[in-house]
CSV table of C-alpha atoms in Angstrom, one decimal:
chain,number,residue,atom,x,y,z
A,29,MET,CA,79.7,114.7,-59.9
A,30,ALA,CA,76.3,114.9,-60.4
A,31,ASP,CA,74.2,117.5,-59.8
A,32,GLN,CA,72.1,115.5,-57.1
A,33,SER,CA,72.9,116.5,-53.4
A,34,ILE,CA,73.7,114.4,-50.3
A,35,PRO,CA,71.3,113.4,-48.1
A,36,GLU,CA,71.8,116.2,-45.5
A,37,ALA,CA,73.2,115.8,-42.2
A,38,ARG,CA,70.5,116.4,-39.0
A,39,THR,CA,70.9,118.9,-36.6
A,40,PRO,CA,71.5,117.2,-33.3
A,41,GLU,CA,67.9,117.1,-32.4
A,42,ALA,CA,66.4,113.7,-30.9
A,43,PRO,CA,68.1,110.3,-31.7
A,44,VAL,CA,66.7,108.5,-34.6
A,45,VAL,CA,66.4,105.6,-35.6
A,46,GLU,CA,66.7,104.7,-39.5
A,47,GLU,CA,63.1,103.3,-41.2
A,48,THR,CA,60.3,102.6,-39.0
A,49,ALA,CA,62.3,99.5,-36.7
A,50,ALA,CA,61.9,100.3,-33.2
A,51,ALA,CA,65.3,101.0,-30.9
A,52,PRO,CA,66.5,98.0,-28.7
A,53,ALA,CA,65.0,98.2,-25.1
A,54,GLY,CA,67.3,99.9,-22.3
A,55,VAL,CA,70.4,101.4,-21.7
A,56,SER,CA,73.7,100.5,-23.4
A,57,ARG,CA,77.1,99.7,-21.3
A,58,ARG,CA,78.7,102.9,-23.6
A,59,ARG,CA,76.1,105.2,-22.8
A,60,LEU,CA,75.9,104.3,-19.4
A,61,LEU,CA,79.4,105.5,-18.9
A,62,SER,CA,79.3,108.4,-21.4
A,63,THR,CA,76.6,110.2,-19.1
A,64,ALA,CA,77.8,109.6,-15.7
A,65,GLY,CA,77.9,113.0,-15.4
A,66,ALA,CA,81.4,113.8,-13.1
A,67,THR,CA,81.2,110.7,-11.6
A,68,GLY,CA,82.6,109.3,-15.2
A,69,LEU,CA,86.5,108.3,-16.6
A,70,VAL,CA,88.0,109.5,-19.0
A,71,LEU,CA,91.4,108.3,-20.7
A,72,GLY,CA,94.1,110.1,-19.5
A,73,ALA,CA,97.3,110.8,-17.6
A,74,ALA,CA,98.2,109.7,-13.9
A,75,GLY,CA,95.5,108.7,-11.4
A,76,GLY,CA,94.4,105.0,-11.0
A,77,ALA,CA,95.5,101.7,-10.9
A,78,ALA,CA,93.3,101.0,-14.4
A,79,GLY,CA,94.8,104.2,-15.7
A,80,TYR,CA,91.9,106.9,-15.7
A,81,ALA,CA,91.4,109.9,-14.0
A,82,ALA,CA,88.2,111.3,-12.8
A,83,ALA,CA,86.5,113.3,-15.4
A,84,PRO,CA,87.0,117.6,-15.0
A,85,ALA,CA,84.1,119.1,-13.2
A,86,GLU,CA,82.9,120.3,-16.7
A,87,ALA,CA,82.8,117.0,-18.0
A,88,THR,CA,79.0,117.3,-20.1
A,89,PRO,CA,76.7,114.1,-20.5
A,90,LEU,CA,76.4,112.4,-23.6
A,91,THR,CA,74.6,114.7,-25.9
A,92,SER,CA,72.0,114.4,-28.8
A,93,LEU,CA,74.6,113.9,-31.6
A,94,GLY,CA,76.3,110.8,-29.9
A,95,ALA,CA,73.2,109.5,-28.3
A,96,GLU,CA,71.1,109.2,-32.2
A,97,GLN,CA,71.1,105.5,-33.1
A,98,VAL,CA,70.2,103.8,-36.4
A,99,ALA,CA,69.1,100.4,-36.4
A,100,PHE,CA,70.8,97.2,-38.1
A,101,HIS,CA,67.4,95.2,-39.3
A,102,VAL,CA,65.7,97.1,-41.1
A,103,LYS,CA,64.1,96.5,-44.2
A,104,HIS,CA,67.3,98.2,-46.3
A,105,GLN,CA,70.5,97.8,-45.0
A,106,PRO,CA,71.6,101.5,-43.1
A,107,GLY,CA,73.9,104.4,-44.8
A,108,ILE,CA,71.7,104.2,-47.8
A,109,THR,CA,69.3,107.2,-46.7
A,110,THR,CA,71.0,107.7,-43.5
A,111,ALA,CA,71.4,111.5,-43.3
A,112,ALA,CA,74.9,111.8,-44.5
A,113,GLN,CA,77.8,111.0,-41.7
A,114,ALA,CA,80.8,113.0,-40.3
A,115,ARG,CA,82.7,110.7,-40.7
A,116,GLY,CA,83.5,107.4,-42.8
A,117,HIS,CA,85.6,104.5,-44.1
A,118,LEU,CA,85.3,102.4,-46.8
A,119,VAL,CA,87.0,99.3,-47.1
A,120,ALA,CA,86.9,96.0,-49.8
A,121,PHE,CA,88.6,92.9,-48.9
A,122,ASP,CA,89.2,89.7,-51.0
A,123,LEU,CA,89.0,86.5,-49.6
A,124,THR,CA,91.8,84.3,-48.9
A,125,ALA,CA,93.2,81.6,-50.9
A,126,GLY,CA,91.9,78.6,-50.0
A,127,ALA,CA,88.3,80.5,-48.7
A,128,GLY,CA,85.3,79.9,-49.9
A,129,ARG,CA,81.1,79.7,-49.2
A,130,LYS,CA,81.6,78.5,-46.2
A,131,GLU,CA,84.1,80.6,-44.4
A,132,ALA,CA,82.6,83.7,-46.2
A,133,ALA,CA,78.9,82.6,-44.5
A,134,ALA,CA,80.7,82.4,-41.3
A,135,LEU,CA,82.6,86.1,-41.8
A,136,LEU,CA,78.9,87.5,-42.7
A,137,ARG,CA,77.4,86.6,-40.0
A,138,ARG,CA,80.2,87.9,-37.5
A,139,TRP,CA,80.4,91.2,-39.6
A,140,SER,CA,76.5,91.5,-38.8
A,141,ASP,CA,76.7,90.7,-35.1
A,142,THR,CA,79.8,93.1,-34.5
A,143,ALA,CA,77.4,95.7,-37.0
A,144,ARG,CA,74.4,95.7,-35.2
A,145,ARG,CA,75.9,95.3,-31.5
A,146,LEU,CA,78.3,98.1,-32.4
A,147,MET,CA,75.2,100.0,-33.8
A,148,ALA,CA,73.3,100.0,-30.9
A,149,GLY,CA,76.2,101.4,-29.0
A,150,GLU,CA,77.6,98.1,-27.2
A,151,THR,CA,80.8,96.7,-27.0
A,152,ALA,CA,81.9,93.9,-29.9
A,153,ALA,CA,81.0,90.6,-28.5
A,154,THR,CA,85.3,89.2,-28.2
A,155,GLY,CA,87.9,91.7,-28.1
A,156,ASP,CA,86.7,95.0,-28.0
A,157,THR,CA,89.8,97.8,-28.0
A,158,GLY,CA,87.5,100.0,-26.1
A,159,VAL,CA,88.3,102.9,-28.3
A,160,ALA,CA,84.6,104.1,-28.2
A,161,ARG,CA,83.5,102.8,-24.5
A,162,ASP,CA,82.4,106.2,-23.8
A,163,ALA,CA,80.9,107.3,-26.9
A,164,GLY,CA,77.0,107.1,-27.5
A,165,PRO,CA,76.1,105.5,-31.7
A,166,SER,CA,76.7,108.6,-33.1
A,167,SER,CA,74.7,107.6,-35.7
A,168,LEU,CA,77.1,104.5,-36.9
A,169,THR,CA,76.0,102.4,-40.1
A,170,VAL,CA,77.7,99.8,-41.1
A,171,THR,CA,76.5,98.5,-45.3
A,172,PHE,CA,77.9,95.0,-47.2
A,173,GLY,CA,78.2,94.6,-50.6
A,174,PHE,CA,79.6,91.4,-52.7
A,175,GLY,CA,81.7,92.6,-55.7
A,176,HIS,CA,82.0,90.9,-58.9
A,177,SER,CA,84.7,88.3,-58.4
A,178,PHE,CA,82.5,87.4,-55.4
A,179,PHE,CA,80.5,84.9,-57.1
A,180,GLY,CA,83.5,82.9,-59.0
A,181,ARG,CA,85.3,82.8,-55.8
A,182,THR,CA,82.7,81.0,-53.9
A,183,GLY,CA,80.9,79.0,-56.7
A,184,LEU,CA,77.7,80.8,-57.2
A,185,GLU,CA,78.1,82.1,-60.7
A,186,LYS,CA,74.9,81.5,-61.1
A,187,GLN,CA,73.6,84.0,-58.4
A,188,ARG,CA,75.2,86.8,-59.8
A,189,PRO,CA,73.5,89.6,-61.2
A,190,VAL,CA,73.7,90.7,-64.5
A,191,SER,CA,73.4,94.2,-63.2
A,192,LEU,CA,76.8,93.9,-61.4
A,193,ASP,CA,78.3,93.2,-65.0
A,194,PRO,CA,81.9,95.3,-65.2
A,195,LEU,CA,81.3,99.2,-65.8
A,196,PRO,CA,82.6,99.8,-69.3
A,197,ASP,CA,85.7,101.9,-70.2
A,198,PHE,CA,85.6,106.5,-70.0
A,199,SER,CA,88.0,108.7,-71.3
A,200,SER,CA,87.7,110.0,-68.1
A,201,ASP,CA,89.4,106.7,-65.7
A,202,HIS,CA,93.1,106.7,-64.8
A,203,LEU,CA,92.2,103.7,-62.4
A,204,ASP,CA,94.3,102.1,-59.8
A,205,LYS,CA,93.5,98.4,-59.9
A,206,ASN,CA,95.0,98.1,-56.9
A,207,ARG,CA,92.6,99.9,-55.7
A,208,SER,CA,89.7,99.4,-57.0
A,209,ASN,CA,86.5,96.1,-56.6
A,210,GLY,CA,87.1,93.7,-54.4
A,211,ASP,CA,85.4,90.7,-53.0
A,212,LEU,CA,83.4,92.2,-50.3
A,213,TRP,CA,83.3,95.5,-49.7
A,214,VAL,CA,81.9,97.6,-46.5
A,215,GLN,CA,80.6,101.1,-46.1
A,216,ILE,CA,81.0,102.5,-42.7
A,217,GLY,CA,79.5,105.9,-41.6
A,218,ALA,CA,79.7,107.6,-38.0
A,219,ASN,CA,79.1,111.5,-37.0
A,220,ASP,CA,82.3,110.7,-34.8
A,221,ALA,CA,86.0,109.3,-35.3
A,222,LEU,CA,86.3,107.2,-32.6
A,223,VAL,CA,83.1,105.0,-33.4
A,224,ALA,CA,83.6,105.4,-37.3
A,225,PHE,CA,87.5,103.8,-36.3
A,226,HIS,CA,86.1,101.3,-33.6
A,227,ALA,CA,84.0,100.1,-35.7
A,228,LEU,CA,86.3,99.6,-38.8
A,229,ARG,CA,88.6,97.8,-36.3
A,230,ALA,CA,86.3,95.4,-35.1
A,231,LEU,CA,85.1,94.3,-38.9
A,232,GLN,CA,89.0,94.0,-40.1
A,233,LYS,CA,89.5,92.0,-37.0
A,234,ASP,CA,86.7,89.5,-37.3
A,235,THR,CA,88.3,88.8,-40.7
A,236,GLY,CA,90.6,86.5,-39.3
A,237,SER,CA,92.0,84.1,-41.8
A,238,ALA,CA,89.0,84.1,-44.4
A,239,ALA,CA,89.8,87.7,-45.8
A,240,ARG,CA,92.4,90.3,-46.6
A,241,ILE,CA,91.9,94.4,-47.0
A,242,ARG,CA,92.5,95.5,-51.3
A,243,TRP,CA,92.0,98.8,-49.9
A,244,GLN,CA,90.8,101.5,-47.9
A,245,MET,CA,89.2,105.0,-47.6
A,246,ASN,CA,88.5,107.5,-45.1
A,247,GLY,CA,86.7,110.3,-45.9
A,248,PHE,CA,84.5,113.1,-43.8
A,249,ASN,CA,81.6,115.4,-44.7
A,250,ARG,CA,80.8,118.6,-42.3
A,251,SER,CA,79.8,118.0,-38.8
A,252,PRO,CA,76.0,118.0,-38.1
A,253,GLY,CA,75.6,121.3,-36.0
A,254,ALA,CA,78.2,123.3,-37.9
A,255,THR,CA,75.9,125.8,-39.4
A,256,ALA,CA,73.1,127.8,-38.5
A,257,HIS,CA,70.2,126.1,-40.4
A,258,PRO,CA,70.4,122.5,-42.6
A,259,MET,CA,71.6,123.0,-45.9
A,260,THR,CA,73.5,121.1,-48.4
A,261,VAL,CA,77.4,120.4,-48.5
A,262,ARG,CA,80.0,121.6,-49.7
A,263,ASN,CA,82.4,119.4,-51.2
A,264,LEU,CA,86.3,120.8,-51.6
A,265,MET,CA,85.7,122.8,-54.3
A,266,GLY,CA,83.5,125.4,-51.8
A,267,GLN,CA,80.4,124.6,-54.2
A,268,VAL,CA,77.3,123.2,-53.0
A,269,ASP,CA,77.2,119.7,-53.9
A,270,GLY,CA,74.1,119.0,-56.1
A,271,THR,CA,70.3,120.0,-55.4
A,272,ARG,CA,68.6,117.0,-57.5
A,273,ASN,CA,68.9,113.7,-55.1
A,274,PRO,CA,65.9,112.0,-55.5
A,275,LYS,CA,63.8,112.3,-52.5
A,276,PRO,CA,62.3,108.7,-50.8
A,277,ALA,CA,59.2,111.1,-50.1
A,278,GLU,CA,59.1,111.2,-54.4
A,279,SER,CA,56.8,108.4,-55.8
A,280,ASP,CA,59.6,106.8,-57.8
A,281,PHE,CA,62.2,106.9,-55.4
A,282,ASP,CA,61.4,103.0,-54.7
A,283,GLN,CA,61.9,102.1,-58.9
A,284,ARG,CA,65.1,104.5,-59.2
A,285,ILE,CA,67.2,103.0,-55.9
A,286,TRP,CA,66.0,99.4,-55.0
A,287,VAL,CA,65.8,95.9,-56.5
A,288,PRO,CA,61.9,95.5,-56.0
A,289,GLU,CA,60.2,92.3,-53.7
A,290,SER,CA,58.9,90.9,-57.3
A,291,GLY,CA,58.8,91.0,-60.7
A,292,SER,CA,63.0,92.1,-61.3
A,293,THR,CA,65.3,90.3,-63.7
A,294,ASP,CA,67.6,90.3,-60.4
A,295,PRO,CA,68.3,87.0,-58.2
A,296,ALA,CA,65.5,87.2,-55.4
A,297,TRP,CA,68.4,87.2,-53.0
A,298,MET,CA,68.9,91.0,-54.0
A,299,ALA,CA,65.0,91.8,-53.1
A,300,ASN,CA,65.0,95.1,-51.3
A,301,GLY,CA,68.7,95.9,-51.6
A,302,SER,CA,70.9,97.9,-53.8
A,303,TYR,CA,73.8,98.6,-56.6
A,304,ALA,CA,76.7,101.2,-55.3
A,305,VAL,CA,78.8,102.4,-58.1
A,306,VAL,CA,81.5,103.7,-56.0
A,307,ARG,CA,84.5,106.0,-57.4
A,308,ARG,CA,87.9,107.3,-55.7
A,309,ILE,CA,87.3,111.4,-57.5
A,310,ARG,CA,90.3,113.1,-57.4
A,311,MET,CA,89.9,117.0,-56.8
A,312,LEU,CA,93.0,119.4,-59.5
A,313,LEU,CA,92.2,122.3,-56.8
A,314,ASP,CA,95.4,123.9,-57.7
A,315,ASP,CA,94.2,124.6,-61.1
A,316,TRP,CA,90.5,124.9,-59.8
A,317,GLU,CA,91.6,127.4,-57.3
A,318,GLU,CA,93.1,129.8,-60.1
A,319,LEU,CA,89.6,129.9,-62.0
A,320,SER,CA,87.6,133.3,-61.1
A,321,ALA,CA,84.2,132.3,-58.8
A,322,LYS,CA,82.2,133.8,-61.6
A,323,GLU,CA,84.7,130.9,-64.1
A,324,GLN,CA,83.9,128.2,-61.1
A,325,GLU,CA,79.3,129.0,-61.5
A,326,ASP,CA,80.4,128.8,-65.3
A,327,VAL,CA,81.6,124.9,-65.0
A,328,ILE,CA,79.2,124.0,-62.5
A,329,GLY,CA,76.1,126.1,-63.5
A,330,ARG,CA,75.4,127.3,-60.2
A,331,ARG,CA,76.0,130.1,-58.2
A,332,LYS,CA,78.9,129.0,-55.6
A,333,ALA,CA,77.3,131.1,-52.8
A,334,ASP,CA,74.2,129.2,-52.2
A,335,GLY,CA,74.0,127.1,-55.1
A,336,ALA,CA,71.0,128.5,-57.0
A,337,PRO,CA,71.1,127.6,-60.7
A,338,LEU,CA,72.3,130.5,-62.2
A,339,SER,CA,69.7,130.9,-64.7
A,340,GLY,CA,68.0,132.3,-61.2
A,341,GLY,CA,66.1,131.6,-58.1
A,342,GLY,CA,67.0,129.7,-55.1
A,343,GLU,CA,69.2,126.3,-54.8
A,344,THR,CA,66.0,124.3,-55.1
A,345,THR,CA,64.3,126.5,-58.4
A,346,GLU,CA,64.4,124.7,-61.6
A,347,MET,CA,67.1,125.3,-63.9
A,348,ASP,CA,66.1,127.5,-67.0
A,349,LEU,CA,68.6,126.0,-69.5
A,350,GLU,CA,67.2,128.3,-72.2
A,351,LYS,CA,67.5,131.2,-70.7
A,352,THR,CA,69.7,133.5,-72.1
A,353,ASP,CA,72.0,136.5,-71.5
A,354,ARG,CA,71.5,140.2,-73.3
A,355,ALA,CA,74.2,138.9,-75.5
A,356,GLY,CA,71.7,135.8,-76.6
A,357,ASN,CA,74.5,133.2,-74.9
A,358,LEU,CA,73.1,130.3,-72.7
A,359,VAL,CA,73.0,132.0,-69.1
A,360,VAL,CA,73.7,128.4,-68.3
A,361,PRO,CA,76.7,127.2,-70.3
A,362,ILE,CA,76.6,124.4,-72.9
A,363,ASN,CA,79.2,122.2,-71.0
A,364,ALA,CA,78.1,123.3,-67.5
A,365,HIS,CA,77.8,120.8,-64.9
A,366,ALA,CA,74.8,120.7,-63.8
A,367,ARG,CA,72.7,121.2,-66.9
A,368,ILE,CA,74.9,118.2,-68.8
A,369,THR,CA,73.7,115.6,-64.8
A,370,ARG,CA,70.1,116.4,-65.2
A,371,PRO,CA,68.0,113.6,-65.2
A,372,ASP,CA,65.5,114.9,-67.8
A,373,GLN,CA,68.7,115.5,-69.9
A,374,ASN,CA,69.6,111.7,-69.7
A,375,GLY,CA,66.4,109.6,-70.2
A,376,GLY,CA,65.5,110.1,-66.5
A,377,ALA,CA,68.5,108.4,-64.9
A,378,ALA,CA,69.0,109.1,-61.3
A,379,MET,CA,70.8,107.9,-58.5
A,380,LEU,CA,70.9,108.6,-54.8
A,381,ARG,CA,74.3,110.4,-54.3
A,382,ARG,CA,75.8,110.0,-50.6
A,383,PRO,CA,80.0,111.3,-50.9
A,384,PHE,CA,82.6,111.7,-48.4
A,385,SER,CA,85.0,114.0,-48.9
A,386,TYR,CA,88.6,113.0,-48.6
A,387,HIS,CA,92.5,114.1,-48.1
A,388,ASP,CA,95.1,112.1,-47.9
A,389,GLY,CA,98.3,114.7,-47.6
A,390,PHE,CA,100.6,116.0,-50.1
A,391,ASP,CA,102.2,115.1,-53.0
A,392,THR,CA,106.0,115.9,-53.1
A,393,ASP,CA,105.3,118.6,-54.9
A,394,GLY,CA,102.8,120.3,-52.5
A,395,VAL,CA,100.0,119.5,-54.8
A,396,PRO,CA,96.7,117.8,-52.4
A,397,ASP,CA,95.5,114.5,-52.4
A,398,ALA,CA,91.6,115.3,-52.3
A,399,GLY,CA,88.4,114.9,-53.5
A,400,LEU,CA,85.7,112.9,-53.0
A,401,LEU,CA,84.7,109.6,-52.3
A,402,PHE,CA,82.1,109.3,-54.8
A,403,ILE,CA,79.3,106.7,-53.6
A,404,CYS,CA,75.9,106.5,-55.8
A,405,TRP,CA,72.6,104.1,-55.3
A,406,GLN,CA,70.1,102.9,-58.1
A,407,ALA,CA,68.2,100.0,-58.6
A,408,ASP,CA,70.7,99.1,-61.7
A,409,PRO,CA,73.8,100.9,-62.7
A,410,LEU,CA,72.5,100.7,-66.3
A,411,ARG,CA,70.5,103.0,-66.1
A,412,GLY,CA,71.7,105.3,-63.4
A,413,PHE,CA,75.3,105.6,-63.1
A,414,VAL,CA,76.4,104.4,-66.8
A,415,PRO,CA,74.7,106.6,-69.6
A,416,VAL,CA,75.4,110.2,-66.8
A,417,GLN,CA,79.2,109.2,-66.8
A,418,ARG,CA,79.1,108.8,-70.5
A,419,LYS,CA,77.6,112.2,-70.8
A,420,LEU,CA,80.2,113.1,-69.0
A,421,ASP,CA,83.2,112.0,-70.7
A,422,ARG,CA,81.5,113.5,-73.8
A,423,GLY,CA,82.1,117.7,-72.6
A,424,ASP,CA,81.3,117.9,-68.9
A,425,ALA,CA,83.5,121.6,-68.1
A,426,LEU,CA,84.5,119.9,-64.9
A,427,SER,CA,86.5,117.0,-66.3
A,428,THR,CA,89.4,119.3,-66.6
A,429,PHE,CA,89.4,119.4,-63.2
A,430,ILE,CA,89.3,116.0,-61.6
A,431,ARG,CA,90.6,112.6,-62.2
A,432,HIS,CA,88.7,109.9,-61.7
A,433,GLU,CA,91.1,107.4,-59.6
A,434,ALA,CA,89.3,104.4,-58.9
A,435,SER,CA,86.2,102.4,-59.2
A,436,GLY,CA,84.1,99.5,-57.7
A,437,LEU,CA,80.8,98.6,-57.9
A,438,PHE,CA,78.8,96.3,-55.4
A,439,ALA,CA,75.7,94.7,-55.1
A,440,VAL,CA,74.1,95.5,-51.9
A,441,PRO,CA,71.1,93.2,-50.7
A,442,GLY,CA,68.1,94.4,-48.3
A,443,GLY,CA,68.6,94.4,-44.6
A,444,ALA,CA,69.0,91.4,-42.6
A,445,ALA,CA,65.4,90.3,-40.8
A,446,GLN,CA,66.1,89.6,-37.0
A,447,GLY,CA,68.1,86.8,-36.3
A,448,GLU,CA,69.5,86.7,-40.1
A,449,TYR,CA,72.7,88.0,-40.9
A,450,VAL,CA,73.3,90.4,-44.2
A,451,GLY,CA,73.3,88.5,-47.5
A,452,GLN,CA,72.2,85.3,-45.4
A,453,ARG,CA,69.3,84.2,-49.0
A,454,LEU,CA,72.5,84.4,-50.9
A,455,LEU,CA,74.8,82.1,-49.2
A,456,GLU,CA,71.9,79.8,-47.7
A,457,GLY,CA,69.6,79.9,-50.2
């Protein structure tokens, strides 16, 4: 877990549209239903031949949280620089035996249409389950990527990017191959649990006979508006989860995160895309919680209360790596996580982290199966994730309290233009 923050969750204000694309005109069916006030319908107990009952008198209109909409047709796929959402699903698919390039193209066409409709607050084109019929878009995003194995299965080996070569082995890895990699990867995020599940179910139904689920993981973040003021979110260790994420306004953001339109060694279909490293990182919370607050802060290198560096200041204050205490000891320990992951300690390596926390119950001995669904974005994993993880392998104090249990690397092409589907330039180029 690098010392780079998650994009802040938005507080409930005006609806937001990603990039500069205009929101679709008109009012969606779901939004119309949800703003019907006291005359609306809620799924409930007895009453009405269709199994619906009148909404209670205190029912309120759709809030700004539900009304927020993210555009589908944008330069870069949604769900990368979009503000972190409260709910997330990650799912990988493998093409079925006999399915190739033609079937993959038809599937991405269906998926893109479904994503576009649901992100606009509309229903799926066919077989909509009605799960989200009374909800707004709720900042829903759907992001698609291709794994290393996809290209061999579709006869597109010559179009496989060099940057998609398998990640090296790391000493901290305890990977479950059944929950790693995959031909296709989908990231779903939304600020409402039912909206997120609705999208997951719709996309799964869209696969038909073309693909099957390889693995699926569920995550969450703090809900927008849950705090009195916007702040970097906390992870399940109770730590403010970093502050050093690259910001889109920074001059070098594009070169660090996006594959350029020209002058790149990547194939042309990856223009304006990015590479996602996905890791399921289990936190050994029982061991972690035995540490004192001071010991936890020394492991991370930041104060637990506000995320400020141990060298002083506030959360965004530059860390003083040379500062010592009266005894001459470094204030930020030499093996502190925040020290090791700093870009200036890794040849400038940087990545945009956008993870979700997860909790999958408890083991038979009562140990929580919980941690982080780590997702990071970069223009080249060999210059982003890999050098940082190699350095963490060599002496990160946090390594004692975490375990990498699943891993994947996916090529995520740029956004689909109007009339296109995601990956069309690869599959039909």
